[in-house]
XYZ file of C-alpha atoms in Angstrom:
396
model
C 65.531 -33.468 136.491
C 63.781 -32.585 133.226
C 66.288 -34.716 131.339
C 65.795 -37.617 133.763
C 62.018 -37.352 133.398
C 62.364 -37.487 129.610
C 64.669 -40.515 129.884
C 62.245 -42.343 132.183
C 59.359 -41.665 129.808
C 61.207 -43.109 126.817
C 62.226 -46.088 128.931
C 58.570 -46.698 129.773
C 57.660 -46.966 126.091
C 60.448 -49.475 125.512
C 59.392 -51.454 128.592
C 55.776 -51.837 127.505
C 56.816 -52.621 123.930
C 59.184 -55.322 125.184
C 56.468 -57.231 127.068
C 55.139 -58.658 123.792
C 58.464 -60.513 123.427
C 58.816 -61.562 127.067
C 58.605 -65.314 127.804
C 57.340 -64.533 131.292
C 54.434 -62.406 130.000
C 53.600 -64.499 126.924
C 50.333 -65.780 128.441
C 49.058 -62.503 129.909
C 50.201 -59.641 127.664
C 47.504 -58.668 125.174
C 49.791 -58.401 122.140
C 52.241 -61.184 123.068
C 54.124 -62.588 120.108
C 55.029 -66.217 119.566
C 58.638 -65.007 119.244
C 60.242 -64.186 122.577
C 63.627 -64.316 124.255
C 64.805 -64.620 127.854
C 67.203 -61.674 127.494
C 64.158 -59.472 126.875
C 62.881 -60.475 130.306
C 66.244 -59.826 131.933
C 66.569 -56.287 130.552
C 62.884 -55.322 130.777
C 62.397 -56.310 134.404
C 65.677 -54.694 135.393
C 64.254 -51.353 134.268
C 60.908 -52.280 135.835
C 62.605 -52.354 139.231
C 63.500 -48.666 139.236
C 61.771 -46.766 136.399
C 58.551 -45.869 138.226
C 60.333 -45.143 141.538
C 62.497 -42.713 139.567
C 59.348 -41.017 138.227
C 57.986 -40.606 141.753
C 61.278 -39.187 143.023
C 61.281 -36.597 140.227
C 57.634 -35.764 141.007
C 58.483 -35.225 144.672
C 61.418 -32.996 143.716
C 59.274 -30.753 141.508
C 56.499 -30.723 144.119
C 58.921 -29.426 146.737
C 60.193 -26.820 144.290
C 56.672 -25.535 143.667
C 55.835 -25.568 147.383
C 59.005 -23.659 148.290
C 58.595 -21.074 145.544
C 54.845 -20.460 145.654
C 53.283 -22.138 148.690
C 50.652 -24.782 149.391
C 47.774 -23.044 147.588
C 49.815 -22.930 144.385
C 50.628 -26.634 144.738
C 46.929 -27.471 145.112
C 45.928 -25.348 142.131
C 48.783 -26.486 139.901
C 48.500 -30.190 140.665
C 44.720 -30.089 140.334
C 45.171 -28.744 136.813
C 48.208 -30.795 135.821
C 47.402 -34.147 137.465
C 43.822 -34.495 138.744
C 42.093 -32.907 135.735
C 44.118 -34.867 133.117
C 43.303 -38.065 135.006
C 39.592 -37.208 135.054
C 39.609 -36.291 131.356
C 41.882 -38.920 129.868
C 41.077 -42.031 131.909
C 37.597 -42.432 130.347
C 38.987 -41.599 126.887
C 41.852 -44.081 127.209
C 39.440 -46.722 128.532
C 37.152 -46.242 125.525
C 40.159 -46.333 123.190
C 41.487 -49.554 124.734
C 38.074 -51.278 124.602
C 37.728 -50.222 120.962
C 41.220 -51.458 120.119
C 40.614 -54.834 121.791
C 37.268 -55.233 120.004
C 38.898 -54.446 116.668
C 41.812 -56.796 117.344
C 39.485 -59.607 118.401
C 37.806 -59.438 114.993
C 40.800 -58.601 112.814
C 43.902 -60.389 114.118
C 44.373 -63.804 112.524
C 47.067 -64.967 114.972
C 45.891 -63.714 118.365
C 47.901 -63.970 121.540
C 46.539 -66.292 124.266
C 45.239 -63.295 126.207
C 43.614 -61.744 123.143
C 41.995 -65.106 122.438
C 40.599 -65.114 125.973
C 39.275 -61.575 125.522
C 37.675 -62.610 122.221
C 35.851 -65.429 123.969
C 34.646 -63.071 126.691
C 33.400 -60.563 124.115
C 31.366 -63.328 122.468
C 29.939 -64.519 125.775
C 27.236 -62.207 127.173
C 27.456 -63.968 130.532
C 31.208 -63.353 130.930
C 32.134 -61.293 134.014
C 32.866 -57.638 133.413
C 36.456 -56.557 134.039
C 36.967 -54.448 137.167
C 37.429 -50.698 136.916
C 41.078 -49.823 136.491
C 43.292 -46.763 136.260
C 45.434 -48.720 133.738
C 48.820 -47.081 133.133
C 47.473 -43.794 134.519
C 47.806 -45.218 138.027
C 50.902 -43.018 138.337
C 48.674 -39.910 138.290
C 46.216 -41.509 140.696
C 48.886 -42.126 143.311
C 50.465 -38.725 142.799
C 47.173 -37.175 143.886
C 47.311 -39.244 147.073
C 50.957 -38.390 147.731
C 50.488 -34.664 147.224
C 47.368 -34.610 149.396
C 49.023 -36.501 152.250
C 52.220 -34.439 152.041
C 50.342 -31.140 152.160
C 48.228 -32.377 155.071
C 51.384 -33.329 156.953
C 53.017 -29.955 156.243
C 49.853 -28.150 157.361
C 49.802 -29.986 160.706
C 53.563 -29.561 161.030
C 53.312 -25.796 160.662
C 50.218 -25.466 162.855
C 51.904 -27.347 165.682
C 55.105 -25.355 165.120
C 57.155 -28.541 165.272
C 60.911 -28.362 165.113
C 62.459 -29.449 161.835
C 64.183 -32.809 161.896
C 67.860 -32.517 161.023
C 68.113 -35.580 158.781
C 70.650 -34.308 156.273
C 73.563 -33.680 158.637
C 73.936 -37.360 159.624
C 73.623 -38.302 155.955
C 76.389 -35.883 154.951
C 78.631 -37.066 157.783
C 77.903 -40.790 157.353
C 76.770 -41.406 153.757
C 77.699 -45.101 153.813
C 75.476 -45.765 156.829
C 72.671 -43.848 155.103
C 73.030 -45.915 151.938
C 73.129 -49.177 153.859
C 69.999 -48.434 155.908
C 67.762 -46.443 153.546
C 66.617 -49.385 151.352
C 65.429 -51.241 154.445
C 62.479 -48.836 154.604
C 61.174 -50.477 151.414
C 61.458 -54.086 152.581
C 58.137 -54.347 154.505
C 56.173 -53.354 151.411
C 58.139 -55.690 149.167
C 57.484 -58.599 151.521
C 53.791 -58.400 150.651
C 54.267 -58.628 146.873
C 54.823 -61.395 144.359
C 57.234 -61.167 141.435
C 57.124 -59.420 139.085
C 56.035 -56.302 140.964
C 52.456 -55.501 139.863
C 51.122 -52.139 138.782
C 48.609 -50.960 141.435
C 45.918 -50.184 138.866
C 42.858 -50.878 141.022
C 40.807 -47.945 142.309
C 41.149 -49.022 145.940
C 44.589 -47.742 147.025
C 47.198 -50.433 147.602
C 48.993 -49.867 150.900
C 52.223 -51.362 149.643
C 52.436 -48.634 146.979
C 52.487 -45.990 149.716
C 55.349 -47.799 151.437
C 57.276 -48.208 148.192
C 56.535 -45.469 145.658
C 55.622 -43.032 148.428
C 59.106 -43.359 149.912
C 60.657 -42.249 146.635
C 58.244 -39.316 146.413
C 59.264 -38.192 149.918
C 62.926 -38.742 149.062
C 62.616 -36.490 146.012
C 60.916 -33.843 148.159
C 63.740 -34.058 150.679
C 66.494 -33.915 148.070
C 65.130 -30.634 146.735
C 65.278 -29.123 150.220
C 68.694 -30.602 151.019
C 70.640 -30.899 147.731
C 73.905 -31.393 149.649
C 72.782 -34.979 150.234
C 73.486 -35.718 146.567
C 76.950 -34.218 146.902
C 77.602 -36.507 149.865
C 76.725 -39.674 147.970
C 78.138 -38.577 144.580
C 81.406 -40.552 145.107
C 79.324 -43.749 145.295
C 77.662 -43.273 141.908
C 79.255 -46.208 140.067
C 79.300 -48.582 143.080
C 75.568 -47.933 143.541
C 74.894 -48.773 139.906
C 76.987 -51.950 140.007
C 75.669 -53.136 143.378
C 72.113 -52.407 142.241
C 72.679 -54.644 139.217
C 74.104 -57.369 141.468
C 70.991 -57.210 143.638
C 68.877 -57.450 140.509
C 70.610 -60.685 139.523
C 69.686 -62.079 142.950
C 66.119 -60.834 142.567
C 65.857 -62.202 139.025
C 66.818 -65.667 140.253
C 63.572 -65.690 142.269
C 61.407 -64.643 139.314
C 58.927 -67.313 138.152
C 59.716 -69.121 134.922
C 56.139 -68.684 133.688
C 53.167 -66.487 134.497
C 49.566 -67.275 133.613
C 46.258 -65.464 133.916
C 45.450 -67.694 136.908
C 48.703 -66.591 138.550
C 47.784 -62.948 137.932
C 44.332 -63.407 139.487
C 45.812 -65.274 142.455
C 48.405 -62.557 143.062
C 45.738 -59.853 143.084
C 43.866 -61.411 145.980
C 46.640 -63.095 147.972
C 49.965 -62.289 149.586
C 53.096 -64.441 149.455
C 54.273 -66.434 152.445
C 56.938 -64.512 154.354
C 59.692 -67.097 154.461
C 63.441 -66.939 153.902
C 63.160 -66.889 150.104
C 60.572 -64.090 150.178
C 62.729 -62.074 152.583
C 65.803 -62.405 150.368
C 63.801 -61.508 147.269
C 62.142 -58.509 148.928
C 65.472 -57.232 150.267
C 67.166 -57.631 146.890
C 64.311 -55.771 145.195
C 64.487 -52.948 147.750
C 68.241 -52.458 147.340
C 68.013 -52.814 143.551
C 65.362 -50.093 143.362
C 66.914 -47.616 145.768
C 70.508 -47.972 144.618
C 69.698 -47.808 140.914
C 67.392 -44.787 141.319
C 70.081 -42.925 143.250
C 72.748 -43.968 140.730
C 70.673 -42.749 137.762
C 70.024 -39.501 139.617
C 73.757 -39.027 140.216
C 74.634 -39.912 136.620
C 72.115 -37.349 135.434
C 73.485 -34.706 137.794
C 77.044 -35.318 136.676
C 76.689 -35.800 132.929
C 73.305 -34.424 131.846
C 72.859 -31.291 133.944
C 72.563 -29.114 130.871
C 69.836 -27.835 128.621
C 69.310 -28.644 124.972
C 66.414 -27.914 122.661
C 65.911 -31.597 121.881
C 65.905 -32.614 125.567
C 63.472 -29.819 126.391
C 61.159 -30.966 123.610
C 61.263 -34.590 124.762
C 60.573 -33.485 128.326
C 57.615 -31.306 127.319
C 56.142 -34.006 125.101
C 56.726 -36.749 127.676
C 53.418 -36.216 129.504
C 51.379 -36.550 126.314
C 53.384 -39.557 125.128
C 52.938 -41.179 128.542
C 49.149 -40.760 128.349
C 48.671 -42.223 124.872
C 51.600 -44.619 124.502
C 50.028 -47.873 125.705
C 47.097 -47.860 123.236
C 49.585 -47.016 120.475
C 51.852 -49.895 121.475
C 48.907 -52.293 121.365
C 47.681 -51.089 117.966
C 51.114 -51.514 116.390
C 51.751 -54.878 118.011
C 48.319 -56.254 117.088
C 49.114 -55.372 113.469
C 52.510 -57.057 113.800
C 50.988 -60.327 115.081
C 50.022 -61.216 111.514
C 53.472 -60.504 110.075
C 56.569 -62.673 109.965
C 59.219 -60.082 110.763
C 62.215 -60.790 113.008
C 61.476 -60.243 116.688
C 63.827 -57.284 117.189
C 62.474 -55.597 114.060
C 58.942 -55.876 115.429
C 60.116 -54.542 118.777
C 61.804 -51.563 117.108
C 58.706 -50.807 115.013
C 56.395 -50.884 118.028
C 58.707 -48.883 120.326
C 60.053 -46.245 117.940
C 56.743 -46.090 116.076
C 54.923 -45.295 119.317
C 57.429 -42.574 120.211
C 57.279 -41.089 116.719
C 53.470 -41.028 116.618
C 53.283 -39.642 120.150
C 55.714 -36.817 119.447
C 54.233 -36.032 116.048
C 50.732 -35.749 117.474
C 52.152 -33.589 120.261
C 53.626 -31.169 117.709
C 50.596 -31.108 115.418
C 47.707 -31.158 117.863
C 48.797 -30.720 121.471
C 51.686 -28.328 122.142
C 49.874 -25.204 120.920
C 46.368 -26.273 121.998
C 44.387 -26.215 125.271
C 45.483 -29.827 125.798
C 49.111 -28.694 125.842
C 48.273 -25.808 128.171
C 46.554 -28.266 130.496
C 49.470 -30.717 130.560
C 52.409 -28.296 130.574
C 51.040 -24.817 131.113
C 51.399 -21.969 128.660
C 54.959 -21.736 127.439
C 56.842 -19.785 124.868
C 56.628 -21.767 121.665
C 59.581 -22.779 119.538
C 59.826 -24.125 116.026
C 60.363 -27.602 117.399
C 57.038 -27.921 119.196
C 54.619 -25.711 117.292
C 53.462 -26.023 113.703
C 54.696 -23.249 111.464
C 51.880 -20.993 110.433
C 51.774 -18.743 107.428
C 52.987 -15.126 107.823
C 49.461 -13.933 107.080
C 48.066 -15.870 110.038
C 50.891 -14.754 112.260
C 50.153 -11.103 111.449
């Protein structure tokens, strides 16, 4: 699970870096380049369909582990320190950083993207409406707080009422195909309410569809920790799940819009799509794509990457810090690249790998050994890979 979390984090950096070269996002992404390619869209939005659900599943798994080992009070204390406090601390800092970056880019970039040009006009217009408060890319932490709170409340009531445990894993183990056929249907009602591409629920008012989509994966991760035999039951379907998930993505991708403007984004925030045949097919394809691919990646990780390595441990430990700071870094690098004439894939590589390199370097130099690192990951035994080497005199 640590290795999967590290993989998902790296994938998130590549996803956000790729949006600058996406034809679909060329009108709405802040650092959109004039160079783009349709294959960027195809790959990027394939990962978009299952990357965040995978994160929530892993979070549910580790939440169940902590609950089983140390109890509800430990979950409250740990998640308050690891999730709620970082959100409270870093959301204002990231907001200030992003506003500063946009202000700098508006004055410094000679070839702005359409969205940056719009922001520049708003900055120069004192009567322009203020943007709404947003959790930005930290919405993941915001919803984790909700999911943990609701799960612990449910478990509290469950134990107080002395309810009998539901035997859900035995039917799954006996009839895994039926389980795999029916499970994605739980996601369809939420997907019916959403346009394509699936938005990030960044607003402060909780989006109900996110509870019915991401919350399902959180609960699934919690359940898998308690009943690991479920993974053994579906392990033979690893490659079919991956292939079928990709086939569903092709269906889903065929319903994606050919263009996406700021007016479309504003419309989608305040409206819901008509539930017709096309919307039902799209929502069903998205549900099966997400569930099957998440389970397939989980099974691939269990089969091939269920081992420890120093590099993987370092990436996993640094992943939280990189996640927090990666989007401002991506924007800084891509704003600088807007005034260059490099090939598209070279720019993409610079922005993606540059963000990862800066994130990990700052983690080593400033975070891993500091109170910030203790806040994000807890106090851990340090190794040469994640702590600066100090002189023998200072070591004592």
